Amino acid sequence: MDKEMDVERKKVSGEPSASQISVARVGRENLSDSIAPHETYEGRHRYDPGATWTEQEERKVVWKTDIYLLTWICVMFFGLQLDRGNLSNALADNLLNDLHLTSDDYNNGTTIQLLCFLTAEFPVQFLTKRYGFKYILPTMMMLWGTVSWSQAWMTNRASFYITRAFIGACEGGFIPGTILFATYFYKTKELALRLACFWSTLNVARVISALLAAGILEMRGIGGKPGWFWLFLIEGLLTFLVGFISFFYLPKSPTATKGFIFRKPWFTEREEIIMTNRILRDDPAKGLTALKEPATWKDIKAAWSDSSMWGLYFIGLVAYIPATPVSGYLTLTLKRLGFSTFDSNMLTIPAAVLQIITMLVLSYNSDYFNERTFHCFFGEFWILPVLAALITLPDGGRNWARFSMVTLISGYPYFHPIVSSWISENTFDVKKRAITAATYNVIVQIGSLIGSQIYRSYDSPYYHRGNKVLIAICALSLATFLVQRAYLVILNNRKEKVWQAMTVEERSAYQNDQAAREVDGNKRLDFRFKY
């Protein structure tokens, strides 16, 4: 009985049992016994390979992390979406007419923003790895908040293009930087749901932003200014304030949480031991790179030459395009269909609420079953029949039917958190992971750039030609998910074949070669790709 209890205790704590130690196991989550953290690792003083804890203690640590870290990152994402979404809300207040812009000018502004966004992605990753997330992320928020409120003084096409450029440059790299920061606090199977919470915040912000816009845009005429003037000014100042507070709120690492706001650490010494060792047992690679250890061009080469990531990069390019123009033009489409400014903003809320629900359910289910491909496939397939129905809907009238279809497309189960988690768990080296995440995000934005050009003014207001293009891209995306899964299965089978041919002694020696592991990363025979 005591022996059975000891085995069960080790299962709960993550400590390997005697029977498990005798066999060399494969998979990243089973490699902690042969990988010790570097001396430069921030949590090295809390590392204890023999530490044990109960499931209840671990739940308490995760709960504390959710309360202190997750909630504030969600607040920061809220500020991000305020500044990303207020332009769409401003369209309902005749922004284009006031600035003498056409739909094509608007598309060009979006393109400029994305190009600057892409340009900033990799420099930001280098900066976060050099100076730390605590300082870079708040600085970015304060910068784009400043640009956001300065948009209130736009007067023509040139000022519109300039502010779009600065917004993109200041926001680029924020999302992958935040995701990488979160990985230091959460295990792999906890990550997709937490990332879904981040993106749910974006949708909550869409709802609140729509409500705010509905009221703020009614200020048109106050001080002789249009409603969008007050919208940019108020929401930009709010974002700046969140960024300023974040300077004093964010921790340096899981074991360095004290600061100006928190005079005591978030976790007790016991909880820091649990936090550190549970993370390292799930992903021992996190102990091989310090938070402020700079990335190098070698890491970029490793990220770009990893063929296991190429399919995920292509998914980032095409998978989100089918919903991009539909969502981006939601308020403008509603306005053109005859709805008032107030109604157009209010009618964006159902899509945001629907996406929050579907995204959280899909991400939770993906984490629960530890499966990625078919969950993403479902999210993409959701769009296909609705786009087909939208094409077949006759022109003129049927506004509520058209609204329902546009809402279903805009509220599709957004699987971006699942793909982001998928990328994180299939890379080994943390610096390479940062570059891989940034590369993926750059490619996603290139996809958004493509998506923003699909709806053209000559095709408005029903965009039949554009929607046919979206259906073709959606079908391509579905095929890509299946091909990526098949390729990862092939890679795992190749590794398994070589692994099974090795003796027990060879496997043990292979797993204990830490120097080679740090070089090879996810190419090691005992690393298994998730799909």
Short mmCIF file of C-alpha atoms in Angstrom, two decimals:
data_model
loop_
_atom_site.label_atom_id
_atom_site.label_comp_id
_atom_site.label_asym_id
_atom_site.label_seq_id
_atom_site.Cartn_x
_atom_site.Cartn_y
_atom_site.Cartn_z
CA MET A 1 0.00 0.00 0.00
CA ASP A 2 2.82 2.43 0.87
CA LYS A 3 4.46 1.65 -2.47
CA GLU A 4 1.24 2.37 -4.34
CA MET A 5 0.80 5.65 -2.46
CA ASP A 6 4.39 6.63 -3.31
CA VAL A 7 3.79 6.01 -7.01
CA GLU A 8 0.58 8.04 -6.89
CA ARG A 9 2.37 10.87 -5.04
CA LYS A 10 5.01 11.01 -7.77
CA LYS A 11 2.33 11.12 -10.43
CA VAL A 12 0.76 14.16 -8.79
CA SER A 13 4.01 16.03 -8.21
CA GLY A 14 5.50 15.23 -11.57
CA GLU A 15 8.42 13.28 -10.00
CA PRO A 16 9.28 10.12 -11.95
CA SER A 17 8.67 6.76 -10.28
CA ALA A 18 11.33 4.05 -10.04
CA SER A 19 9.77 2.05 -12.86
CA GLN A 20 9.72 5.11 -15.07
CA ILE A 21 13.35 6.00 -14.41
CA SER A 22 14.47 2.58 -15.54
CA VAL A 23 13.16 3.22 -19.03
CA ALA A 24 14.34 6.15 -21.15
CA ARG A 25 11.15 8.04 -21.99
CA VAL A 26 10.46 10.27 -24.96
CA GLY A 27 8.61 13.57 -25.24
CA ARG A 28 9.62 16.98 -23.98
CA GLU A 29 7.60 16.61 -20.77
CA ASN A 30 9.65 13.49 -19.84
CA LEU A 31 13.14 14.97 -20.21
CA SER A 32 13.50 16.99 -16.99
CA ASP A 33 15.51 14.25 -15.25
CA SER A 34 18.35 14.65 -17.76
CA ILE A 35 18.24 18.45 -18.14
CA ALA A 36 19.27 20.72 -15.28
CA PRO A 37 18.71 24.51 -15.53
CA HIS A 38 21.67 26.81 -16.14
CA GLU A 39 23.11 28.83 -13.28
CA THR A 40 21.90 32.02 -15.00
CA TYR A 41 18.27 30.88 -14.91
CA GLU A 42 16.23 33.30 -12.75
CA GLY A 43 14.57 30.48 -10.79
CA ARG A 44 17.74 28.43 -10.26
CA HIS A 45 17.66 29.07 -6.52
CA ARG A 46 14.21 27.42 -6.37
CA TYR A 47 15.15 24.43 -8.51
CA ASP A 48 14.74 21.15 -6.63
CA PRO A 49 14.50 17.93 -8.67
CA GLY A 50 13.27 16.10 -5.59
CA ALA A 51 10.50 18.56 -4.72
CA THR A 52 6.99 17.18 -4.34
CA TRP A 53 3.61 18.84 -3.96
CA THR A 54 -0.06 18.06 -4.00
CA GLU A 55 -2.46 18.75 -6.82
CA GLN A 56 -4.29 21.22 -4.58
CA GLU A 57 -1.08 23.19 -3.95
CA GLU A 58 -0.38 23.38 -7.68
CA ARG A 59 -3.95 24.55 -8.41
CA LYS A 60 -3.46 27.34 -5.87
CA VAL A 61 -0.26 28.49 -7.62
CA VAL A 62 -2.01 28.49 -11.00
CA TRP A 63 -4.97 30.35 -9.51
CA LYS A 64 -2.67 33.02 -8.07
CA THR A 65 -0.95 33.36 -11.42
CA ASP A 66 -4.31 33.79 -13.12
CA ILE A 67 -5.36 36.47 -10.64
CA TYR A 68 -2.14 38.49 -10.64
CA LEU A 69 -0.71 38.00 -14.13
CA LEU A 70 -3.45 36.80 -16.47
CA THR A 71 -5.93 39.48 -15.44
CA TRP A 72 -3.45 42.31 -15.97
CA ILE A 73 -2.22 41.00 -19.31
CA CYS A 74 -5.89 40.88 -20.30
CA VAL A 75 -6.15 44.55 -19.31
CA MET A 76 -3.15 45.30 -21.52
CA PHE A 77 -4.74 43.39 -24.40
CA PHE A 78 -7.88 45.45 -23.80
CA GLY A 79 -5.83 48.59 -24.36
CA LEU A 80 -4.35 47.05 -27.50
CA GLN A 81 -7.78 46.35 -28.97
CA LEU A 82 -9.09 49.80 -28.08
CA ASP A 83 -6.48 51.35 -30.33
CA ARG A 84 -6.79 48.69 -33.01
CA GLY A 85 -10.56 48.86 -33.15
CA ASN A 86 -11.35 52.54 -32.74
CA LEU A 87 -10.60 53.23 -36.40
CA SER A 88 -13.28 50.74 -37.45
CA ASN A 89 -15.74 52.40 -35.05
CA ALA A 90 -14.79 55.84 -36.34
CA LEU A 91 -15.84 54.79 -39.86
CA ALA A 92 -19.44 54.88 -38.69
CA ASP A 93 -19.00 58.59 -37.87
CA ASN A 94 -18.10 59.58 -41.44
CA LEU A 95 -14.35 59.54 -40.83
CA LEU A 96 -13.66 58.83 -44.50
CA ASN A 97 -15.77 61.78 -45.66
CA ASP A 98 -14.29 64.15 -43.06
CA LEU A 99 -10.74 63.31 -44.16
CA HIS A 100 -11.71 63.11 -47.85
CA LEU A 101 -10.68 59.45 -48.07
CA THR A 102 -11.95 56.62 -50.26
CA SER A 103 -12.25 52.93 -49.37
CA ASP A 104 -9.02 52.35 -51.26
CA ASP A 105 -7.29 55.03 -49.14
CA TYR A 106 -8.53 53.21 -46.07
CA ASN A 107 -7.12 49.93 -47.41
CA ASN A 108 -3.81 51.64 -48.14
CA GLY A 109 -3.69 52.98 -44.59
CA THR A 110 -4.26 49.47 -43.28
CA THR A 111 -1.47 48.23 -45.53
CA ILE A 112 0.94 50.91 -44.26
CA GLN A 113 0.09 50.01 -40.67
CA LEU A 114 0.75 46.33 -41.29
CA LEU A 115 4.04 46.95 -43.09
CA CYS A 116 5.32 49.01 -40.16
CA PHE A 117 3.95 46.38 -37.78
CA LEU A 118 5.95 43.71 -39.59
CA THR A 119 9.09 45.84 -39.61
CA ALA A 120 8.98 46.18 -35.82
CA GLU A 121 8.34 42.50 -34.99
CA PHE A 122 11.88 41.15 -34.87
CA PRO A 123 13.57 44.21 -33.31
CA VAL A 124 11.02 44.05 -30.48
CA GLN A 125 11.84 40.38 -29.82
CA PHE A 126 15.53 41.25 -29.60
CA LEU A 127 14.72 44.10 -27.21
CA THR A 128 12.50 42.00 -24.93
CA LYS A 129 15.16 39.31 -24.68
CA ARG A 130 17.82 41.95 -23.98
CA TYR A 131 16.04 44.27 -21.53
CA GLY A 132 13.16 42.16 -20.23
CA PHE A 133 9.42 42.03 -20.77
CA LYS A 134 8.75 44.18 -17.70
CA TYR A 135 10.14 47.30 -19.37
CA ILE A 136 9.62 46.80 -23.10
CA LEU A 137 5.91 45.86 -23.10
CA PRO A 138 4.75 48.90 -21.05
CA THR A 139 6.96 51.22 -23.12
CA MET A 140 5.27 49.97 -26.27
CA MET A 141 1.82 50.60 -24.79
CA MET A 142 2.66 54.15 -23.82
CA LEU A 143 4.06 54.86 -27.29
CA TRP A 144 1.09 53.56 -29.25
CA GLY A 145 -1.30 55.16 -26.76
CA THR A 146 0.37 58.50 -27.51
CA VAL A 147 0.02 57.98 -31.26
CA SER A 148 -3.58 56.88 -30.79
CA TRP A 149 -4.74 60.03 -29.04
CA SER A 150 -2.78 62.14 -31.52
CA GLN A 151 -5.00 60.72 -34.28
CA ALA A 152 -7.68 63.09 -33.03
CA TRP A 153 -5.89 65.86 -34.96
CA MET A 154 -5.82 64.11 -38.33
CA THR A 155 -6.94 66.40 -41.15
CA ASN A 156 -6.15 64.67 -44.45
CA ARG A 157 -4.83 61.58 -46.18
CA ALA A 158 -1.20 62.31 -45.29
CA SER A 159 -1.84 62.57 -41.54
CA PHE A 160 -3.97 59.41 -41.74
CA TYR A 161 -1.12 57.49 -43.36
CA ILE A 162 1.48 58.85 -40.89
CA THR A 163 -0.51 57.88 -37.79
CA ARG A 164 -1.21 54.44 -39.27
CA ALA A 165 2.52 53.97 -39.76
CA PHE A 166 3.39 54.93 -36.18
CA ILE A 167 0.58 52.82 -34.71
CA GLY A 168 1.89 49.78 -36.57
CA ALA A 169 5.51 50.42 -35.59
CA CYS A 170 4.62 50.78 -31.89
CA GLU A 171 2.35 47.72 -31.72
CA GLY A 172 4.58 45.33 -33.68
CA GLY A 173 5.96 42.54 -31.50
CA PHE A 174 3.65 43.15 -28.54
CA ILE A 175 1.54 40.01 -28.96
CA PRO A 176 4.36 37.44 -29.45
CA GLY A 177 6.30 39.14 -26.65
CA THR A 178 3.34 38.80 -24.30
CA ILE A 179 2.79 35.18 -25.30
CA LEU A 180 6.44 34.30 -24.65
CA PHE A 181 6.26 36.06 -21.27
CA ALA A 182 3.22 33.96 -20.33
CA THR A 183 5.02 30.71 -21.18
CA TYR A 184 7.36 31.29 -18.21
CA PHE A 185 4.37 31.04 -15.87
CA TYR A 186 2.21 28.31 -17.45
CA LYS A 187 2.64 24.70 -18.49
CA THR A 188 2.03 23.69 -22.09
CA LYS A 189 -1.40 22.16 -21.42
CA GLU A 190 -2.48 25.35 -19.63
CA LEU A 191 -1.33 27.75 -22.31
CA ALA A 192 -3.94 27.56 -25.11
CA LEU A 193 -6.81 28.38 -22.73
CA ARG A 194 -4.88 31.32 -21.24
CA LEU A 195 -4.04 32.63 -24.70
CA ALA A 196 -7.71 32.28 -25.55
CA CYS A 197 -8.43 34.49 -22.53
CA PHE A 198 -6.05 37.09 -23.99
CA TRP A 199 -7.85 37.08 -27.32
CA SER A 200 -11.22 36.95 -25.60
CA THR A 201 -10.21 40.22 -24.02
CA LEU A 202 -9.83 41.60 -27.53
CA ASN A 203 -13.43 40.66 -28.18
CA VAL A 204 -14.59 42.03 -24.84
CA ALA A 205 -12.81 45.22 -25.86
CA ARG A 206 -14.71 45.11 -29.16
CA VAL A 207 -17.98 45.02 -27.22
CA ILE A 208 -16.98 47.74 -24.77
CA SER A 209 -15.40 49.76 -27.56
CA ALA A 210 -18.64 49.56 -29.53
CA LEU A 211 -20.59 50.74 -26.48
CA LEU A 212 -18.10 53.53 -25.82
CA ALA A 213 -18.09 54.53 -29.46
CA ALA A 214 -21.87 54.64 -29.57
CA GLY A 215 -21.81 57.21 -26.79
CA ILE A 216 -18.61 59.09 -27.59
CA LEU A 217 -19.48 59.55 -31.26
CA GLU A 218 -22.61 61.38 -30.13
CA MET A 219 -20.22 64.12 -28.96
CA ARG A 220 -19.91 65.30 -32.58
CA GLY A 221 -20.16 69.06 -32.54
CA ILE A 222 -18.79 69.57 -29.03
CA GLY A 223 -15.95 72.06 -29.28
CA GLY A 224 -16.57 72.10 -33.00
CA LYS A 225 -14.99 68.65 -33.28
CA PRO A 226 -16.31 65.47 -34.92
CA GLY A 227 -17.25 62.47 -32.77
CA TRP A 228 -14.22 60.49 -33.90
CA PHE A 229 -11.96 63.26 -32.51
CA TRP A 230 -13.18 62.50 -28.98
CA LEU A 231 -13.09 58.75 -29.62
CA PHE A 232 -9.38 58.76 -30.50
CA LEU A 233 -8.50 61.20 -27.72
CA ILE A 234 -10.28 59.42 -24.87
CA GLU A 235 -9.36 55.86 -25.79
CA GLY A 236 -5.74 56.79 -26.56
CA LEU A 237 -5.28 58.44 -23.17
CA LEU A 238 -6.80 55.39 -21.48
CA THR A 239 -4.29 53.09 -23.19
CA PHE A 240 -1.41 55.37 -22.19
CA LEU A 241 -2.55 55.15 -18.56
CA VAL A 242 -2.64 51.33 -18.66
CA GLY A 243 0.89 51.28 -20.09
CA PHE A 244 2.16 53.62 -17.36
CA ILE A 245 0.69 51.44 -14.58
CA SER A 246 2.15 48.32 -16.23
CA PHE A 247 5.65 49.68 -15.62
CA PHE A 248 5.10 49.18 -11.90
CA TYR A 249 2.84 46.11 -12.09
CA LEU A 250 4.54 43.50 -14.28
CA PRO A 251 7.02 41.14 -12.57
CA LYS A 252 10.53 40.47 -13.79
CA SER A 253 10.09 36.69 -13.50
CA PRO A 254 8.01 34.12 -11.57
CA THR A 255 10.45 34.39 -8.65
CA ALA A 256 10.87 38.20 -8.80
CA THR A 257 7.38 39.64 -8.37
CA LYS A 258 7.97 42.38 -5.80
CA GLY A 259 7.85 45.97 -6.99
CA PHE A 260 6.44 49.45 -6.43
CA ILE A 261 2.84 48.21 -6.33
CA PHE A 262 3.43 44.81 -4.71
CA ARG A 263 5.62 45.20 -1.63
CA LYS A 264 5.40 41.45 -0.98
CA PRO A 265 6.01 38.67 -3.53
CA TRP A 266 3.02 37.12 -5.28
CA PHE A 267 4.12 33.66 -4.13
CA THR A 268 5.49 32.25 -0.89
CA GLU A 269 8.85 30.48 -0.97
CA ARG A 270 7.04 27.14 -1.09
CA GLU A 271 4.89 28.33 -3.98
CA GLU A 272 7.94 29.61 -5.87
CA ILE A 273 9.48 26.14 -5.56
CA ILE A 274 6.29 24.60 -6.93
CA MET A 275 6.05 27.19 -9.70
CA THR A 276 9.67 26.77 -10.80
CA ASN A 277 9.79 22.98 -10.76
CA ARG A 278 6.39 22.34 -12.30
CA ILE A 279 7.35 24.57 -15.24
CA LEU A 280 10.77 22.93 -15.66
CA ARG A 281 9.34 19.41 -15.51
CA ASP A 282 6.83 20.31 -18.20
CA ASP A 283 9.40 22.13 -20.36
CA PRO A 284 13.02 21.81 -19.13
CA ALA A 285 14.25 24.03 -21.99
CA LYS A 286 12.98 27.08 -20.09
CA GLY A 287 15.77 26.58 -17.57
CA LEU A 288 18.44 26.77 -20.28
CA THR A 289 17.83 30.41 -21.22
CA ALA A 290 17.69 33.42 -18.92
CA LEU A 291 14.85 35.87 -19.45
CA LYS A 292 17.28 38.60 -20.48
CA GLU A 293 19.55 36.38 -22.56
CA PRO A 294 19.65 38.05 -25.99
CA ALA A 295 18.57 36.23 -29.14
CA THR A 296 21.07 36.03 -32.01
CA TRP A 297 21.03 35.69 -35.78
CA LYS A 298 21.82 32.02 -35.22
CA ASP A 299 18.44 31.69 -33.48
CA ILE A 300 16.75 33.34 -36.46
CA LYS A 301 18.42 30.88 -38.83
CA ALA A 302 17.33 27.97 -36.64
CA ALA A 303 13.73 29.20 -36.55
CA TRP A 304 13.51 29.74 -40.28
CA SER A 305 15.23 26.49 -41.29
CA ASP A 306 13.05 24.24 -39.10
CA SER A 307 10.86 22.36 -41.58
CA SER A 308 8.46 21.28 -38.81
CA MET A 309 7.39 24.94 -38.55
CA TRP A 310 6.91 25.65 -42.24
CA GLY A 311 3.37 24.28 -42.37
CA LEU A 312 2.40 26.36 -39.33
CA TYR A 313 3.89 29.44 -40.97
CA PHE A 314 1.78 28.82 -44.07
CA ILE A 315 -1.27 28.31 -41.86
CA GLY A 316 -0.58 31.72 -40.36
CA LEU A 317 -0.47 33.18 -43.86
CA VAL A 318 -3.77 31.83 -45.19
CA ALA A 319 -5.96 30.51 -42.38
CA TYR A 320 -7.22 33.84 -41.01
CA ILE A 321 -7.77 35.57 -44.36
CA PRO A 322 -11.35 34.29 -44.93
CA ALA A 323 -12.69 36.22 -41.94
CA THR A 324 -10.39 39.25 -42.17
CA PRO A 325 -12.24 41.47 -44.69
CA VAL A 326 -15.64 40.45 -43.37
CA SER A 327 -14.72 41.48 -39.81
CA GLY A 328 -12.78 44.59 -40.85
CA TYR A 329 -15.66 45.96 -42.87
CA LEU A 330 -18.39 44.94 -40.42
CA THR A 331 -19.43 48.42 -39.26
CA LEU A 332 -19.00 49.95 -42.71
CA THR A 333 -21.02 47.15 -44.30
CA LEU A 334 -23.81 47.61 -41.77
CA LYS A 335 -23.80 51.36 -42.38
CA ARG A 336 -24.07 50.82 -46.14
CA LEU A 337 -26.93 48.40 -45.61
CA GLY A 338 -28.92 51.24 -44.09
CA PHE A 339 -28.29 50.94 -40.37
CA SER A 340 -27.64 54.11 -38.36
CA THR A 341 -24.28 54.93 -36.75
CA PHE A 342 -25.54 53.79 -33.34
CA ASP A 343 -27.10 50.59 -34.69
CA SER A 344 -23.99 49.77 -36.75
CA ASN A 345 -21.80 49.87 -33.63
CA MET A 346 -24.29 47.95 -31.51
CA LEU A 347 -24.67 45.23 -34.14
CA THR A 348 -20.94 44.39 -33.90
CA ILE A 349 -21.47 43.13 -30.35
CA PRO A 350 -23.11 39.74 -31.17
CA ALA A 351 -20.11 38.74 -33.32
CA ALA A 352 -17.68 39.60 -30.51
CA VAL A 353 -19.69 37.70 -27.90
CA LEU A 354 -20.05 34.68 -30.20
CA GLN A 355 -16.30 34.56 -30.81
CA ILE A 356 -15.51 34.76 -27.10
CA ILE A 357 -17.71 31.73 -26.43
CA THR A 358 -16.57 29.63 -29.39
CA MET A 359 -12.88 30.45 -28.90
CA LEU A 360 -12.84 29.60 -25.18
CA VAL A 361 -14.73 26.35 -25.72
CA LEU A 362 -12.48 25.29 -28.59
CA SER A 363 -9.26 26.18 -26.71
CA TYR A 364 -10.37 24.44 -23.52
CA ASN A 365 -11.28 21.35 -25.51
CA SER A 366 -7.92 21.43 -27.30
CA ASP A 367 -6.01 21.58 -24.01
CA TYR A 368 -8.20 18.89 -22.44
CA PHE A 369 -7.67 16.39 -25.25
CA ASN A 370 -4.12 17.61 -25.99
CA GLU A 371 -4.99 17.84 -29.71
CA ARG A 372 -4.37 20.73 -32.10
CA THR A 373 -4.99 19.89 -35.76
CA PHE A 374 -8.65 18.95 -35.84
CA HIS A 375 -9.64 21.70 -33.42
CA CYS A 376 -8.09 24.26 -35.77
CA PHE A 377 -9.68 22.46 -38.74
CA PHE A 378 -13.11 22.84 -37.12
CA GLY A 379 -12.56 26.57 -36.56
CA GLU A 380 -11.63 27.07 -40.22
CA PHE A 381 -14.43 24.87 -41.57
CA TRP A 382 -16.98 26.95 -39.64
CA ILE A 383 -16.51 29.79 -42.15
CA LEU A 384 -16.82 27.83 -45.40
CA PRO A 385 -20.60 27.15 -45.61
CA VAL A 386 -21.48 30.64 -44.35
CA LEU A 387 -19.35 32.28 -47.05
CA ALA A 388 -21.08 30.07 -49.63
CA ALA A 389 -24.49 31.13 -48.33
CA LEU A 390 -23.43 34.79 -48.39
CA ILE A 391 -22.52 34.50 -52.07
CA THR A 392 -25.85 32.93 -53.01
CA LEU A 393 -27.88 35.57 -51.15
CA PRO A 394 -29.51 37.89 -53.74
CA ASP A 395 -28.57 41.56 -53.79
CA GLY A 396 -30.87 44.13 -52.18
CA GLY A 397 -32.87 43.79 -49.01
CA ARG A 398 -32.56 40.81 -46.65
CA ASN A 399 -30.50 42.96 -44.32
CA TRP A 400 -31.08 40.81 -41.27
CA ALA A 401 -30.19 37.62 -43.13
CA ARG A 402 -27.00 39.26 -44.38
CA PHE A 403 -26.26 40.56 -40.88
CA SER A 404 -26.67 37.04 -39.43
CA MET A 405 -24.22 35.55 -41.91
CA VAL A 406 -21.64 38.30 -41.42
CA THR A 407 -21.97 37.83 -37.64
CA LEU A 408 -21.42 34.07 -37.92
CA ILE A 409 -18.26 34.62 -39.98
CA SER A 410 -16.89 37.34 -37.69
CA GLY A 411 -17.70 35.24 -34.62
CA TYR A 412 -16.03 32.05 -35.85
CA PRO A 413 -14.00 29.95 -33.35
CA TYR A 414 -10.73 31.87 -33.51
CA PHE A 415 -8.00 29.21 -33.28
CA HIS A 416 -5.03 31.58 -33.20
CA PRO A 417 -4.39 30.79 -29.49
CA ILE A 418 -4.26 27.07 -30.32
CA VAL A 419 -1.76 27.57 -33.17
CA SER A 420 0.36 29.84 -30.95
CA SER A 421 0.43 27.17 -28.25
CA TRP A 422 1.13 24.54 -30.92
CA ILE A 423 4.20 26.46 -32.07
CA SER A 424 5.42 26.92 -28.50
CA GLU A 425 5.22 23.22 -27.63
CA ASN A 426 6.89 22.09 -30.87
CA THR A 427 9.99 24.25 -30.39
CA PHE A 428 12.61 23.43 -27.76
CA ASP A 429 15.06 26.31 -27.40
CA VAL A 430 13.38 29.34 -25.82
CA LYS A 431 15.26 31.92 -27.92
CA LYS A 432 14.32 30.02 -31.07
CA ARG A 433 10.76 29.93 -29.74
CA ALA A 434 10.74 33.72 -29.48
CA ILE A 435 11.90 34.09 -33.09
CA THR A 436 9.50 31.39 -34.28
CA ALA A 437 6.56 33.11 -32.57
CA ALA A 438 7.58 36.45 -34.07
CA THR A 439 7.97 34.88 -37.51
CA TYR A 440 4.54 33.33 -37.26
CA ASN A 441 3.02 36.61 -36.15
CA VAL A 442 4.71 38.48 -39.01
CA ILE A 443 3.27 35.98 -41.46
CA VAL A 444 -0.18 36.31 -39.86
CA GLN A 445 0.02 40.05 -40.42
CA ILE A 446 1.07 39.49 -44.03
CA GLY A 447 -2.07 37.39 -44.32
CA SER A 448 -4.05 40.28 -42.84
CA LEU A 449 -2.43 42.55 -45.39
CA ILE A 450 -3.61 40.25 -48.17
CA GLY A 451 -7.04 40.01 -46.59
CA SER A 452 -7.42 43.78 -46.37
CA GLN A 453 -7.02 44.05 -50.15
CA ILE A 454 -9.63 41.45 -51.13
CA TYR A 455 -12.68 43.68 -50.71
CA ARG A 456 -12.41 46.39 -53.38
CA SER A 457 -14.59 49.45 -53.91
CA TYR A 458 -15.80 48.30 -57.36
CA ASP A 459 -17.13 45.10 -55.71
CA SER A 460 -19.11 46.84 -52.93
CA PRO A 461 -21.42 46.59 -51.10
CA TYR A 462 -21.92 42.83 -51.46
CA TYR A 463 -18.38 41.79 -52.50
CA HIS A 464 -19.40 38.69 -54.48
CA ARG A 465 -16.04 38.39 -56.22
CA GLY A 466 -14.15 38.91 -52.97
CA ASN A 467 -16.19 36.26 -51.18
CA LYS A 468 -15.43 33.71 -53.91
CA VAL A 469 -11.72 34.34 -53.35
CA LEU A 470 -12.24 33.85 -49.61
CA ILE A 471 -13.88 30.44 -50.20
CA ALA A 472 -10.90 29.27 -52.25
CA ILE A 473 -8.47 30.41 -49.52
CA CYS A 474 -10.58 28.69 -46.86
CA ALA A 475 -10.40 25.37 -48.76
CA LEU A 476 -6.62 25.79 -49.11
CA SER A 477 -6.31 26.35 -45.36
CA LEU A 478 -8.25 23.20 -44.53
CA ALA A 479 -5.93 21.15 -46.76
CA THR A 480 -2.87 22.73 -45.14
CA PHE A 481 -3.90 21.61 -41.65
CA LEU A 482 -4.15 18.01 -42.82
CA VAL A 483 -0.81 18.15 -44.64
CA GLN A 484 0.93 19.67 -41.58
CA ARG A 485 -0.45 16.93 -39.34
CA ALA A 486 0.66 14.21 -41.75
CA TYR A 487 4.16 15.67 -41.92
CA LEU A 488 4.55 15.78 -38.13
CA VAL A 489 3.38 12.17 -37.91
CA ILE A 490 6.06 11.21 -40.45
CA LEU A 491 8.77 13.07 -38.47
CA ASN A 492 7.75 11.33 -35.24
CA ASN A 493 7.70 7.92 -36.92
CA ARG A 494 11.19 8.46 -38.33
CA LYS A 495 12.47 9.31 -34.85
CA GLU A 496 10.70 6.38 -33.26
CA LYS A 497 12.20 3.93 -35.77
CA VAL A 498 15.76 5.01 -34.92
CA TRP A 499 14.95 5.20 -31.19
CA GLN A 500 13.64 1.64 -31.09
CA ALA A 501 16.82 0.38 -32.74
CA MET A 502 18.95 1.76 -29.89
CA THR A 503 19.84 -0.22 -26.77
CA VAL A 504 18.79 0.92 -23.29
CA GLU A 505 22.35 2.02 -22.56
CA GLU A 506 22.54 4.00 -25.80
CA ARG A 507 19.26 5.73 -25.04
CA SER A 508 20.41 6.64 -21.54
CA ALA A 509 23.71 8.06 -22.79
CA TYR A 510 21.89 9.92 -25.55
CA GLN A 511 19.46 11.57 -23.14
CA ASN A 512 22.20 12.63 -20.76
CA ASP A 513 24.13 14.48 -23.49
CA GLN A 514 22.85 17.94 -22.53
CA ALA A 515 25.34 19.85 -24.70
CA ALA A 516 24.12 18.08 -27.84
CA ARG A 517 20.51 18.60 -26.79
CA GLU A 518 20.93 22.36 -26.56
CA VAL A 519 22.29 22.37 -30.10
CA ASP A 520 19.80 19.93 -31.66
CA GLY A 521 16.63 21.10 -29.87
CA ASN A 522 13.48 19.58 -31.36
CA LYS A 523 15.53 17.48 -33.79
CA ARG A 524 16.53 15.14 -30.94
CA LEU A 525 15.28 11.57 -31.26
CA ASP A 526 13.48 11.70 -27.90
CA PHE A 527 11.57 14.88 -28.77
CA ARG A 528 8.07 14.28 -30.11
CA PHE A 529 6.04 16.80 -32.08
CA LYS A 530 2.50 17.52 -30.95
CA TYR A 531 -0.33 17.62 -33.43
#
